């Protein structure tokens, strides 16, 4: 096409120079456009039905052809010089703003995009280019549903691509006329590029002079809007960032997706100086976070946590619910919010470090501190429930290290000191832990689920702040007591009020007799067989039902626990945890031990497992299982070693379970036909028989959960032995014993 155009132009002018012929043709096409405004009287004819699109296409072809024919690369040809000196882009931008003829703005966007994309000569450094580019950006992206959204997003794509190639362009495109003001004030151009546009003439009223058209041509001037400039020389705060954010709100999914991809290019600029400018001198990060807050405020006041969970893991590339079956009031608003949060997380992952840090701080300050915190601390149960479930959904999507760091500091604080038993200042973390033991079971479940999600994040401060800081020094271990001679001495069953003569007279016995003193290896670790047996034999035979059903054995837990432990171990590997517990000083005086508020709540909940709803018990045991998987020697010892010699007044997970079993064995004989009812309840929970209300149903369901939890702990202990890694040469023991 371009070669045919050049041949035709040469034929028409004979022996004249090709460059002169191209310039003449270029000027003629531009005059044809400007004369339209002088001669035309029909204001209703769409631009695409005039010869303007054709003439703009010819001008573009001439510019591209001329550049290809240039002998010296990097120099502007006569046609390009004419475009720059006569401010053609300025004039087109003004005509596009006037939207005359109708659809002219669309033609202007297309012409700008094609010129910037196809002409290889650097253009955006010129005042007569970046100023109209900035003006054109102000025309789009502000009104959702604009007829030119497709052209606008293509225009921003070209600009972001150019910035990625040359990050120095960022200040030109974002500052626009502010650079002009600096030049007029004698401030040197920070980029070091010369600006050919500084000496270009313009008409007194600020409107561009059209070549061949008198200044006072009423037919043209009536369609050119007067631009009022602010003190800084700009016409408003709109720029590439606000334009992109406006396009991100488009109802057209392709336009919104393309705008998000363009913004991603922008925050990933390679130059550290450009990235610093973007983070510190533009409203980019704040504007992105503000949009997230707007989407949050558009959510219904109450959302069911189950509905929120259906959209967990939604992607910003596909921000829609999986199917119509998941429809519920507020679904579209929730999908938009979670999709934009996922996008923010992706931006922080991909952006330069200075931009990522600024955006992460903006999200936490604007959304978490400015909006979410008040709802988490609200007295309204609906507010607490919805905000907790939304925070859990956000944590589920959160992957970027920068945002995770800020989120952990928001939730847990930055001070990692062992907790005191007495009440101190109520921090957000203290409130959330208290919500795990809320009067509302729904709030307790939602908050426990929040902590379970938090424990799966790759950040050491989480497990350290919640658990490890309280286990340092191993104060839970008795310092001066001699080693127990037998398992009975370890558990002190005779002194336990639940293990009384009356209890033994009831005829109920544990599923296995107490074991002899556990064998220990050369490094002092209790043999894995003893630990596994302790958990598997904890529930009395009368309270076991899994043996009557298939696929409920201990083996399935071993398989699952191994995969989860491998995943957890790889996540914590960079943290450099010690392979074994810290040695004890036998001469060190005993100090009071407090397990911390988090473990305190979990142990208290576990102690009430026989009296709590089934769903709540599942969530409590799920969190404890997550904690038990961590390969830190102190966590392993405190949660999974039944033979630990506890200091006076201390409790461990196993000691809590022993007391629960003692309570159960006292209550079993009060339930008529206990074994049959227990088996029926298990079948109901597995969906094998229709559900029906039974007496003591909460107790029976608690027993089922207790049996399964003991098997799960046994499996975790098995795959973790030795504590710093799975022992692969062991086979799963048979059900009930090793």
XYZ file of C-alpha atoms in Angstrom:
738
model
C 0.000 0.000 0.000
C 2.749 2.447 0.968
C 4.932 1.590 -2.023
C 1.952 2.042 -4.359
C 1.258 5.420 -2.774
C 4.868 6.504 -3.319
C 4.792 5.392 -6.959
C 1.600 7.312 -7.652
C 2.983 10.455 -6.065
C 6.155 10.267 -8.164
C 4.190 9.799 -11.378
C 2.029 12.818 -10.636
C 4.926 15.226 -10.219
C 7.379 13.913 -12.798
C 10.956 14.751 -12.055
C 10.366 16.614 -8.816
C 11.924 15.346 -5.560
C 9.862 12.606 -3.838
C 10.189 14.303 -0.433
C 8.687 17.522 -1.795
C 5.839 15.566 -3.397
C 5.096 13.741 -0.127
C 5.032 16.987 1.789
C 2.704 18.586 -0.766
C 0.344 15.622 -0.576
C 0.500 15.662 3.232
C -0.299 19.386 3.341
C -3.152 18.980 0.855
C -4.777 16.293 2.966
C -4.479 18.432 6.099
C -5.967 21.425 4.263
C -8.786 19.188 3.113
C -9.612 18.432 6.760
C -9.424 22.056 7.897
C -11.485 23.316 4.948
C -14.258 20.943 5.950
C -14.917 23.121 8.975
C -15.039 26.252 6.808
C -17.267 24.896 4.101
C -19.537 22.388 5.871
C -22.896 23.532 7.214
C -24.321 20.124 8.129
C -23.613 19.483 11.795
C -25.352 16.086 11.897
C -23.298 14.138 9.354
C -21.142 11.576 11.257
C -17.410 11.935 10.830
C -17.103 8.468 9.341
C -19.348 9.575 6.424
C -17.060 12.469 5.556
C -13.652 12.313 3.898
C -11.891 13.053 7.219
C -11.122 9.382 8.090
C -9.719 8.830 4.579
C -7.530 11.929 4.725
C -6.209 11.011 8.171
C -5.379 7.559 6.815
C -3.461 9.103 3.901
C -1.532 11.392 6.241
C -0.556 8.402 8.394
C 0.560 6.389 5.364
C 2.676 9.291 4.130
C 4.385 9.679 7.521
C 5.227 5.980 7.703
C 6.379 5.828 4.066
C 8.518 8.938 4.457
C 10.237 7.485 7.498
C 11.055 4.277 5.651
C 12.623 6.275 2.833
C 14.766 8.409 5.124
C 18.453 7.985 4.407
C 19.586 9.104 7.847
C 17.891 7.169 10.602
C 16.627 9.161 13.567
C 16.003 12.390 11.684
C 12.497 13.755 11.205
C 11.341 14.041 7.580
C 9.636 17.115 6.105
C 6.133 15.748 6.676
C 6.841 14.899 10.293
C 8.445 18.343 10.757
C 5.298 19.900 9.328
C 3.122 17.851 11.713
C 5.157 19.068 14.669
C 5.668 22.708 13.661
C 2.034 23.325 12.732
C 0.696 21.626 15.855
C -1.568 19.338 13.890
C -2.016 17.007 16.863
C -3.007 19.964 19.057
C -5.648 20.978 16.543
C -6.980 17.446 16.139
C -7.234 17.120 19.911
C -9.295 20.319 20.065
C -11.548 19.084 17.269
C -11.998 15.796 19.095
C -13.019 17.646 22.236
C -15.635 19.571 20.238
C -16.926 16.233 18.905
C -17.675 17.875 15.568
C -18.582 16.302 13.283
C -20.176 13.609 15.482
C -17.699 10.775 16.011
C -14.650 12.997 15.468
C -13.247 12.061 18.872
C -13.132 8.423 17.815
C -11.198 9.354 14.673
C -8.731 11.445 16.687
C -8.042 8.634 19.165
C -7.417 6.229 16.285
C -5.075 8.650 14.491
C -3.052 9.381 17.644
C -2.705 5.682 18.432
C -1.569 4.776 14.935
C 0.889 7.661 14.611
C 2.528 6.891 17.960
C 2.625 3.158 17.263
C 3.735 3.168 13.617
C 6.116 6.137 13.449
C 9.426 4.950 14.872
C 10.894 8.407 15.426
C 10.651 9.383 19.130
C 7.685 11.744 19.346
C 6.529 11.963 22.935
C 9.475 14.142 23.972
C 8.155 16.969 21.788
C 5.970 19.559 23.430
C 3.673 19.610 20.413
C 3.087 15.880 20.922
C 2.975 15.191 24.653
C 0.785 18.240 25.331
C -2.034 17.109 22.989
C -1.549 13.560 24.248
C -2.200 14.799 27.759
C -5.221 16.781 26.547
C -6.592 13.746 24.770
C -6.247 11.664 27.920
C -8.487 14.173 29.692
C -11.217 13.522 27.142
C -11.526 9.836 27.953
C -11.732 7.460 30.855
C -13.869 9.726 33.006
C -17.398 8.679 32.035
C -18.193 4.936 32.156
C -19.912 3.710 29.027
C -18.217 6.207 26.709
C -18.695 5.499 23.003
C -14.944 5.772 22.492
C -13.858 3.293 25.191
C -12.399 0.880 22.650
C -10.307 3.612 21.046
C -9.316 5.064 24.413
C -7.975 1.776 25.730
C -6.028 1.238 22.512
C -4.546 4.721 22.892
C -3.465 4.019 26.488
C -2.002 0.681 25.357
C 0.313 2.489 22.959
C 1.353 4.989 25.633
C 2.092 2.300 28.227
C 4.067 0.339 25.670
C 6.133 3.436 24.845
C 6.748 4.099 28.547
C 7.894 0.525 29.027
C 10.398 1.011 26.189
C 11.556 4.402 27.492
C 10.674 5.010 31.178
C 11.781 8.656 30.917
C 8.579 9.300 28.982
C 6.585 8.788 32.172
C 7.081 12.348 33.402
C 6.171 13.789 30.006
C 2.904 11.910 29.735
C 1.842 12.277 33.362
C 2.825 15.909 33.903
C 1.669 17.287 30.583
C 1.378 21.074 30.726
C 3.130 21.231 34.087
C 6.382 20.722 32.202
C 5.508 23.677 29.973
C 5.074 25.875 33.029
C 8.521 24.872 34.263
C 10.026 25.690 30.879
C 8.369 29.094 30.816
C 9.730 29.748 34.297
C 13.224 28.893 33.160
C 13.327 25.440 34.744
C 15.432 23.111 32.589
C 13.872 19.990 31.087
C 14.777 17.161 33.490
C 14.918 14.633 30.677
C 17.673 16.386 28.774
C 15.753 16.120 25.497
C 15.340 19.155 23.319
C 11.763 20.234 22.753
C 11.013 21.411 19.279
C 7.633 22.658 20.333
C 8.860 25.530 22.500
C 9.231 28.031 19.657
C 6.097 27.079 17.802
C 3.636 29.882 17.281
C 0.053 29.778 18.400
C -2.904 32.070 18.128
C -3.430 34.609 20.932
C -6.388 32.832 22.507
C -4.490 29.603 22.910
C -6.174 27.850 19.979
C -3.895 26.296 17.355
C -3.547 28.051 14.031
C -4.840 25.934 11.139
C -2.623 26.085 8.104
C -4.391 27.930 5.307
C -7.306 28.944 7.500
C -7.758 32.542 8.757
C -7.610 33.027 12.518
C -11.107 34.436 12.593
C -12.840 31.763 10.540
C -16.184 31.660 12.342
C -17.191 28.292 10.928
C -14.216 26.622 12.622
C -13.967 28.688 15.796
C -17.593 28.024 16.674
C -16.652 24.366 17.189
C -13.382 24.882 19.089
C -13.972 24.964 22.874
C -11.988 27.486 24.876
C -9.631 25.748 27.340
C -9.163 27.421 30.709
C -5.836 26.726 32.333
C -5.162 26.551 36.043
C -2.261 28.189 37.822
C 0.025 25.319 36.936
C -0.784 25.456 33.271
C -2.889 22.268 33.381
C -6.546 21.888 32.615
C -7.287 19.358 35.324
C -5.971 16.477 37.368
C -6.880 13.804 34.821
C -3.939 11.969 33.285
C -2.903 8.524 32.076
C -3.483 6.958 35.501
C -6.963 8.361 36.026
C -7.818 7.528 32.432
C -6.760 3.913 32.931
C -8.638 3.651 36.225
C -11.739 5.009 34.541
C -11.443 2.424 31.780
C -10.946 -0.313 34.404
C -14.504 0.456 35.541
C -15.924 -0.169 32.075
C -18.912 -2.495 31.802
C -17.263 -3.992 28.731
C -15.133 -6.800 30.106
C -12.592 -6.674 27.278
C -12.059 -2.943 27.700
C -11.689 -3.276 31.477
C -9.265 -6.194 31.128
C -7.126 -4.354 28.583
C -7.029 -1.267 30.805
C -5.899 -3.393 33.754
C -3.168 -4.937 31.637
C -2.061 -1.445 30.590
C -1.918 -0.279 34.204
C 0.133 -3.374 35.004
C 2.631 -2.333 32.329
C 2.774 1.135 33.817
C 3.621 0.047 37.379
C 6.254 -2.354 36.061
C 8.438 0.336 34.506
C 12.072 -0.720 34.486
C 13.663 2.563 35.525
C 14.054 2.972 39.326
C 13.782 6.746 38.932
C 10.528 6.448 36.967
C 9.166 3.954 39.483
C 10.017 6.304 42.351
C 8.317 9.163 40.527
C 5.224 7.018 39.964
C 5.048 6.019 43.631
C 5.912 9.334 45.263
C 4.815 12.070 42.867
C 1.582 10.726 41.386
C -1.744 9.661 42.903
C -1.413 6.228 41.265
C -1.234 4.027 44.379
C -3.786 6.029 46.353
C -6.216 6.069 43.412
C -5.974 2.293 42.996
C -6.610 1.781 46.731
C -9.470 4.303 46.717
C -11.200 2.369 43.951
C -10.887 -0.771 46.082
C -12.557 1.085 48.963
C -15.352 2.288 46.677
C -16.045 -1.281 45.619
C -16.035 -2.370 49.277
C -18.530 0.339 50.221
C -20.830 -0.822 47.426
C -21.217 -4.260 49.067
C -24.412 -5.105 50.960
C -24.270 -4.490 54.712
C -24.624 -8.229 55.344
C -23.309 -11.146 53.327
C -23.557 -14.796 54.304
C -20.056 -16.215 54.943
C -21.044 -19.281 52.917
C -21.855 -17.052 49.932
C -18.565 -15.201 50.304
C -16.708 -18.522 50.358
C -18.149 -19.460 46.943
C -16.177 -16.620 45.353
C -12.885 -17.193 47.149
C -10.041 -17.502 44.705
C -11.706 -15.408 42.012
C -9.262 -14.026 39.435
C -9.051 -10.441 38.224
C -8.902 -11.792 34.691
C -12.224 -13.592 35.186
C -14.140 -11.618 37.836
C -17.391 -13.547 37.678
C -19.126 -16.238 39.671
C -18.629 -19.825 38.483
C -22.283 -20.484 37.698
C -25.811 -19.201 38.083
C -26.276 -21.639 40.960
C -24.020 -19.414 43.041
C -26.273 -16.379 42.573
C -27.139 -14.400 45.699
C -27.892 -10.750 46.480
C -24.720 -8.726 46.087
C -22.877 -11.371 44.102
C -21.826 -9.052 41.273
C -20.603 -6.387 43.698
C -18.677 -8.990 45.690
C -17.121 -10.443 42.523
C -16.050 -6.957 41.437
C -14.496 -6.230 44.838
C -12.618 -9.520 45.172
C -11.535 -9.305 41.536
C -10.058 -5.823 42.088
C -8.376 -6.955 45.312
C -6.804 -9.826 43.413
C -5.694 -7.291 40.803
C -4.116 -5.076 43.481
C -2.294 -8.117 44.848
C -1.070 -8.932 41.329
C 0.063 -5.340 40.800
C 2.081 -5.441 44.020
C 3.667 -8.728 42.947
C 4.697 -7.432 39.512
C 5.514 -3.789 40.277
C 8.885 -2.287 41.058
C 9.710 -2.522 44.775
C 9.105 1.174 45.505
C 5.720 1.081 43.751
C 4.792 -2.246 45.375
C 5.569 -0.937 48.862
C 3.601 2.265 48.293
C 0.589 0.389 46.905
C 0.636 -2.180 49.730
C 0.678 0.611 52.332
C -2.133 2.429 50.532
C -4.340 -0.685 50.453
C -3.808 -1.397 54.158
C -4.243 2.224 55.234
C -7.287 2.941 53.073
C -9.135 -0.386 53.231
C -7.973 -2.263 56.303
C -7.307 0.544 58.754
C -9.670 3.129 57.309
C -12.677 0.897 56.663
C -12.399 -2.721 57.774
C -11.016 -2.278 61.278
C -14.063 -0.400 62.559
C -16.332 -3.168 61.310
C -14.225 -5.908 62.897
C -14.496 -4.085 66.237
C -18.179 -3.204 65.834
C -20.774 -4.287 68.359
C -23.086 -5.499 65.604
C -22.764 -9.247 65.102
C -23.697 -8.915 61.426
C -20.940 -6.371 60.895
C -18.358 -8.582 62.619
C -19.455 -11.669 60.739
C -19.437 -10.089 57.271
C -16.174 -8.200 57.709
C -14.420 -11.288 59.128
C -15.585 -13.464 56.243
C -14.502 -10.816 53.709
C -11.090 -10.532 55.348
C -10.737 -14.317 55.155
C -11.598 -14.252 51.444
C -8.967 -11.556 50.866
C -6.360 -13.542 52.796
C -7.165 -16.566 50.649
C -6.305 -14.570 47.522
C -3.316 -12.715 48.950
C -0.004 -13.838 47.421
C 2.266 -10.792 47.195
C 4.967 -10.609 49.909
C 4.612 -6.832 50.233
C 0.874 -6.856 50.910
C 1.217 -9.902 53.169
C 3.805 -8.068 55.277
C 1.526 -5.052 55.711
C -1.516 -7.240 56.392
C 0.267 -9.246 59.097
C 1.383 -6.022 60.778
C -2.221 -4.788 60.651
C -3.679 -7.980 62.142
C -1.017 -9.019 64.645
C 1.000 -5.864 65.233
C 4.773 -5.645 65.138
C 5.580 -6.393 68.793
C 6.269 -10.108 69.235
C 6.527 -10.603 72.995
C 5.208 -13.474 75.148
C 1.661 -12.751 76.244
C 0.765 -12.107 79.868
C -2.134 -13.777 81.607
C -3.584 -10.477 82.754
C -5.520 -8.337 80.310
C -3.459 -5.636 78.609
C -4.482 -3.026 76.045
C -6.972 -4.598 73.665
C -5.310 -4.694 70.283
C -7.037 -5.777 67.101
C -5.350 -9.162 67.425
C -6.661 -9.547 70.982
C -10.188 -8.751 69.799
C -9.961 -11.285 66.977
C -8.691 -13.996 69.320
C -11.552 -13.189 71.701
C -13.971 -13.583 68.767
C -12.848 -17.230 68.538
C -14.707 -17.705 71.816
C -17.629 -15.424 70.986
C -21.157 -16.023 72.237
C -22.177 -16.286 68.598
C -21.067 -19.636 67.196
C -21.135 -18.168 63.678
C -18.656 -15.444 64.626
C -16.439 -17.990 66.383
C -16.405 -20.233 63.311
C -15.732 -17.319 60.948
C -12.854 -16.020 63.089
C -11.317 -19.465 63.528
C -11.449 -19.856 59.772
C -9.680 -16.491 59.448
C -6.832 -17.709 61.660
C -6.637 -21.005 59.791
C -6.215 -19.073 56.543
C -3.621 -16.844 58.180
C -1.596 -19.846 59.394
C -1.219 -21.028 55.797
C 0.554 -17.857 54.688
C 4.342 -17.888 54.238
C 5.209 -15.385 56.956
C 7.075 -16.395 60.106
C 5.651 -13.525 62.166
C 2.229 -15.203 62.066
C 3.115 -18.445 63.828
C 5.697 -16.693 65.995
C 3.287 -14.019 67.185
C 0.413 -16.414 67.818
C 2.250 -19.402 69.296
C 6.036 -19.592 69.258
C 6.862 -16.505 71.299
C 5.028 -18.111 74.237
C 6.860 -21.433 73.881
C 10.360 -19.956 73.934
C 12.402 -21.212 76.860
C 10.159 -24.308 77.154
C 8.685 -23.062 80.417
C 5.939 -25.678 80.035
C 8.492 -28.389 80.940
C 9.116 -29.112 84.622
C 12.705 -28.187 85.562
C 13.360 -30.122 88.778
C 10.974 -33.072 88.666
C 12.573 -36.471 88.045
C 11.708 -38.419 84.935
C 8.455 -40.374 85.405
C 8.826 -44.064 86.017
C 5.721 -44.967 84.094
C 3.039 -43.601 81.851
C 0.640 -43.488 84.808
C 2.941 -41.073 86.605
C 3.137 -38.865 83.554
C -0.611 -38.438 83.309
C -1.249 -38.374 87.057
C -4.512 -40.199 86.492
C -4.974 -40.933 90.156
C -4.913 -37.237 90.973
C -7.177 -36.241 88.106
C -10.697 -35.603 89.444
C -12.162 -37.235 86.336
C -10.382 -40.513 87.039
C -12.058 -41.369 90.352
C -12.980 -44.668 91.927
C -16.548 -44.040 90.916
C -15.459 -43.685 87.340
C -13.518 -46.921 87.420
C -16.482 -48.633 89.057
C -18.637 -47.693 86.076
C -17.178 -50.611 84.162
C -15.782 -48.452 81.354
C -12.113 -48.695 80.541
C -9.812 -46.926 78.113
C -9.280 -48.721 74.812
C -5.842 -49.881 75.889
C -4.014 -50.230 79.152
C -1.478 -47.578 79.968
C 1.798 -48.263 78.244
C 5.046 -48.785 80.048
C 7.527 -45.971 80.098
C 8.091 -44.876 76.498
C 11.321 -45.797 74.861
C 13.570 -42.965 73.829
C 16.245 -42.733 71.188
C 19.791 -41.632 71.821
C 18.818 -37.990 71.345
C 16.034 -38.247 73.913
C 13.084 -38.253 71.524
C 10.120 -40.388 72.369
C 9.642 -43.277 69.927
C 7.038 -42.524 67.303
C 5.208 -45.788 68.027
C 4.524 -44.704 71.591
C 3.237 -41.304 70.497
C 0.954 -42.699 67.797
C -0.417 -45.356 70.162
C -1.119 -42.735 72.804
C -3.425 -40.820 70.481
C -5.034 -43.850 68.825
C -5.815 -45.528 72.142
C -7.050 -42.407 73.894
C -10.733 -42.800 72.961
C -12.356 -45.790 74.750
C -13.554 -48.683 72.596
C -17.175 -48.001 73.590
C -16.883 -44.569 71.961
C -15.324 -45.750 68.695
C -17.400 -46.297 65.577
C -15.006 -45.924 62.655
C -14.201 -49.660 62.711
C -17.785 -50.377 61.612
C -17.459 -48.273 58.449
C -15.149 -48.372 55.478
C -12.749 -45.577 54.457
C -12.681 -44.029 57.914
C -9.467 -45.598 59.126
C -6.229 -44.122 60.303
C -4.458 -44.861 56.998
C -6.374 -42.157 55.117
C -5.229 -39.570 57.634
C -1.592 -40.596 57.166
C -1.809 -39.992 53.426
C -3.407 -36.573 53.850
C -1.102 -35.562 56.686
C 1.988 -36.421 54.683
C 0.984 -34.110 51.816
C 0.063 -31.273 54.165
C 3.272 -31.669 56.141
C 5.404 -31.604 53.002
C 3.659 -28.420 51.911
C 4.089 -26.814 55.331
C 7.752 -27.827 55.548
C 8.591 -26.290 52.177
C 6.802 -23.086 53.203
C 8.771 -22.664 56.449
C 12.130 -23.947 55.160
C 13.589 -20.433 54.617
C 12.931 -19.513 58.251
C 15.839 -21.555 59.617
C 14.064 -23.280 62.484
C 16.269 -25.450 64.745
C 16.091 -29.236 64.301
C 15.610 -29.865 68.017
C 14.265 -28.163 71.146
C 16.371 -25.754 73.131
C 18.231 -27.517 75.983
C 16.899 -27.030 79.500
C 18.927 -25.681 82.359
C 18.023 -27.873 85.388
C 19.259 -25.193 87.770
C 17.118 -22.451 86.279
C 14.249 -21.515 88.623
C 10.795 -22.228 87.322
C 8.833 -19.291 86.010
C 5.094 -19.219 85.386
C 4.108 -20.426 81.935
C 1.242 -19.047 79.881
C 0.429 -20.647 76.553
C -0.739 -17.351 75.070
C -4.225 -16.113 74.352
C -4.521 -17.954 71.039
C -3.701 -21.416 72.393
C -5.684 -20.624 75.520
C -8.836 -20.054 73.475
C -8.206 -23.158 71.365
C -7.630 -25.346 74.429
C -10.721 -23.928 76.138
C -12.758 -24.673 73.029
C -11.273 -28.155 72.830
C -12.206 -28.803 76.460
C -15.847 -28.095 75.536
C -15.908 -30.309 72.451
C -18.662 -32.529 73.880
C -20.980 -29.551 74.341
C -20.364 -27.516 71.181
C -22.022 -27.600 67.761
C -20.557 -30.001 65.226
C -19.469 -27.293 62.764
C -17.673 -25.360 65.493
C -15.832 -28.494 66.651
C -14.685 -29.174 63.100
C -13.218 -25.681 62.836
C -11.472 -25.838 66.221
C -9.822 -29.173 65.412
C -8.913 -27.932 61.939
C -6.972 -24.976 63.373
C -5.210 -27.185 65.929
C -4.244 -29.621 63.172
C -2.743 -26.761 61.158
C -0.682 -25.743 64.148
C 0.459 -29.314 64.824
C 1.812 -29.585 61.275
C 4.466 -26.897 61.815
C 7.896 -28.564 62.057
C 9.184 -26.416 64.899
C 10.486 -28.626 67.744
C 8.706 -26.634 70.455
C 5.344 -26.815 68.679
C 5.874 -30.511 68.058
C 6.763 -31.143 71.692
C 3.971 -29.081 73.198
C 1.172 -30.305 70.930
C 2.188 -33.834 69.978
C 4.284 -35.346 72.790
C 1.987 -37.120 75.284
C 4.909 -37.912 77.602
C 6.096 -34.377 78.185
C 6.763 -33.692 81.870
C 4.591 -30.619 82.331
C 5.418 -27.933 84.832
C 2.907 -27.464 87.677
C -0.273 -25.759 86.533
C 0.504 -26.189 82.826
C -1.573 -27.985 80.278
C -0.810 -29.360 76.832
C -3.056 -30.498 74.001
C -2.787 -34.093 75.156
C -3.632 -33.233 78.762
C -6.711 -31.365 77.550
C -7.763 -34.419 75.537
C -7.240 -36.677 78.567
C -9.635 -34.557 80.603
C -12.180 -34.594 77.778
C -11.974 -38.389 77.675
C -12.433 -38.492 81.447
C -15.565 -36.376 81.107
C -16.825 -38.581 78.279
C -16.326 -41.800 80.223
C -18.414 -40.402 83.057
C -21.222 -39.369 80.700
C -21.433 -42.460 78.492
C -23.446 -44.533 80.966
C -26.053 -41.743 81.188
C -27.001 -42.199 77.514
C -29.230 -45.223 76.867
C -28.090 -47.404 73.944
C -25.006 -45.266 73.549
C -23.097 -47.420 70.998
C -26.087 -47.727 68.660
C -26.947 -44.053 68.780
C -23.304 -43.097 68.247
C -23.080 -45.271 65.122
C -26.336 -43.798 63.822
C -25.054 -40.264 64.299
C -21.826 -41.083 62.454
C -23.834 -42.481 59.542
C -25.965 -39.333 59.546
C -22.889 -37.144 59.418
C -21.562 -39.189 56.504
C -24.879 -38.898 54.682
C -25.508 -42.635 54.724
C -28.842 -42.392 56.540
C -31.443 -39.598 56.718
C -30.832 -37.081 59.456
C -33.155 -37.102 62.444
C -32.997 -35.350 65.778
C -31.762 -37.540 68.620
C -31.338 -37.043 72.312
C -27.773 -36.097 73.263
C -27.025 -35.336 69.615
C -24.451 -32.639 70.395
C -22.612 -35.039 72.704
C -22.676 -37.862 70.152
C -21.430 -35.609 67.358
C -18.669 -34.346 69.649
C -17.550 -37.932 70.288
C -17.315 -38.593 66.552
C -15.191 -35.472 66.051
C -13.023 -36.417 69.038
C -12.283 -39.883 67.638
C -11.371 -38.498 64.223
C -9.235 -35.740 65.724
C -7.197 -38.238 67.735
C -6.566 -40.256 64.565
C -5.553 -37.096 62.742
C -3.079 -36.113 65.476
C -1.637 -39.627 65.439
C -1.145 -39.385 61.681
C 0.530 -35.975 61.945
C 2.860 -37.239 64.664
C 3.696 -40.244 62.492
C 4.636 -38.266 59.353
C 6.547 -35.668 61.384
C 8.849 -38.121 63.125
C 11.575 -37.029 63.645
C 10.092 -33.573 64.342
C 12.128 -31.841 61.633
C 11.089 -34.174 58.794
C 8.923 -37.162 57.833
C 10.263 -40.615 58.565
C 9.644 -42.299 55.227
C 10.750 -45.813 56.067
C 7.859 -46.405 58.470
C 4.570 -47.978 57.462
C 1.240 -46.803 58.863
C 0.300 -48.836 61.933
C -2.919 -50.823 62.037
C -6.022 -49.111 63.322
C -5.911 -48.712 67.082
C -2.314 -49.722 67.707
C 1.236 -49.644 66.435
